[in-house]
Amino acid sequence: MWYFSWLMGLPLAALFAVLNAMWLELREDARLTDEADTSASKRR
């Protein structure tokens, strides 16, 4: 029955890695957008 844990664990770990990468990309985009908005408002 050890294969059952591998069968469930590997896709779960891959899903977690993909979700983590997506979250990091969204946070980076939000940070860059905020920096662009802040620098644009300082120029006015």
XYZ file of N, CA and C in Angstrom:
132
model
N 0.805 -1.210 0.000
C 0.000 0.000 0.000
C 0.847 1.273 0.000
N 2.154 1.153 -0.003
C 3.003 2.343 -0.022
C 2.790 3.153 -1.289
N 2.437 2.479 -2.379
C 2.255 3.180 -3.646
C 1.062 4.130 -3.602
N 0.100 3.862 -2.721
C -1.061 4.742 -2.615
C -0.645 6.120 -2.119
N 0.264 6.150 -1.163
C 0.720 7.454 -0.671
C 1.504 8.202 -1.750
N 2.281 7.468 -2.554
C 2.989 8.113 -3.663
C 2.007 8.601 -4.720
N 0.990 7.787 -4.985
C -0.004 8.127 -5.998
C -0.777 9.384 -5.613
N -1.027 9.565 -4.337
C -1.739 10.754 -3.878
C -0.780 11.905 -3.582
N 0.396 11.597 -3.092
C 1.315 12.632 -2.635
C 2.008 13.403 -3.740
N 2.430 12.729 -4.776
C 3.144 13.417 -5.855
C 2.273 14.435 -6.596
N 1.059 14.084 -7.002
C 0.222 15.116 -7.637
C -0.123 16.258 -6.684
N -0.288 15.955 -5.426
C -0.583 17.003 -4.448
C 0.607 17.950 -4.302
N 1.805 17.403 -4.272
C 3.002 18.241 -4.186
C 3.176 19.072 -5.453
N 2.901 18.490 -6.605
C 2.999 19.239 -7.863
C 1.959 20.350 -7.908
N 0.755 20.070 -7.454
C -0.291 21.091 -7.407
C 0.106 22.227 -6.479
N 0.667 21.893 -5.336
C 1.113 22.917 -4.396
C 2.213 23.778 -5.010
N 3.130 23.162 -5.728
C 4.215 23.918 -6.364
C 3.672 24.871 -7.423
N 2.713 24.421 -8.217
C 2.128 25.276 -9.252
C 1.362 26.430 -8.621
N 0.560 26.149 -7.607
C -0.195 27.211 -6.938
C 0.736 28.218 -6.272
N 1.813 27.738 -5.687
C 2.781 28.628 -5.057
C 3.433 29.538 -6.097
N 3.800 28.989 -7.241
C 4.403 29.800 -8.306
C 3.415 30.832 -8.831
N 2.150 30.443 -8.988
C 1.133 31.391 -9.448
C 0.935 32.508 -8.436
N 0.918 32.169 -7.153
C 0.740 33.179 -6.106
C 1.916 34.160 -6.101
N 3.123 33.623 -6.237
C 4.296 34.499 -6.263
C 4.269 35.435 -7.469
N 3.844 34.937 -8.621
C 3.743 35.788 -9.809
C 2.710 36.892 -9.600
N 1.578 36.556 -9.008
C 0.547 37.569 -8.758
C 1.038 38.624 -7.782
N 1.752 38.210 -6.754
C 2.273 39.175 -5.779
C 3.306 40.094 -6.424
N 4.165 39.543 -7.278
C 5.177 40.352 -7.953
C 4.515 41.354 -8.899
N 3.501 40.910 -9.639
C 2.788 41.828 -10.532
C 2.112 42.940 -9.744
N 1.521 42.608 -8.610
C 0.866 43.624 -7.785
C 1.891 44.620 -7.253
N 3.059 44.133 -6.861
C 4.099 45.030 -6.352
C 4.586 45.973 -7.448
N 4.808 45.435 -8.636
C 5.266 46.273 -9.743
C 4.207 47.299 -10.143
N 2.951 46.906 -10.115
C 1.868 47.838 -10.432
C 1.797 48.943 -9.396
N 1.929 48.580 -8.130
C 1.904 49.587 -7.066
C 3.076 50.549 -7.195
N 4.251 50.034 -7.527
C 5.417 50.906 -7.699
C 5.218 51.855 -8.877
N 4.635 51.356 -9.952
C 4.394 52.202 -11.124
C 3.366 53.282 -10.794
N 2.319 52.923 -10.056
C 1.306 53.908 -9.670
C 1.894 54.953 -8.738
N 2.741 54.521 -7.819
C 3.347 55.447 -6.862
C 4.291 56.412 -7.568
N 5.107 55.902 -8.479
C 6.046 56.784 -9.177
C 5.306 57.725 -10.124
N 4.201 57.288 -10.700
C 3.427 58.159 -11.589
C 2.755 59.273 -10.801
N 2.282 58.968 -9.598
C 1.618 60.001 -8.802
C 2.630 60.986 -8.215
N 3.869 60.567 -8.021
C 4.898 61.478 -7.500
C 5.325 62.489 -8.552
N 5.222 62.121 -9.832
C 5.639 63.017 -10.910
C 4.693 64.197 -11.085
N 3.453 64.052 -10.672
C 2.458 65.116 -10.877
C 2.611 66.236 -9.920
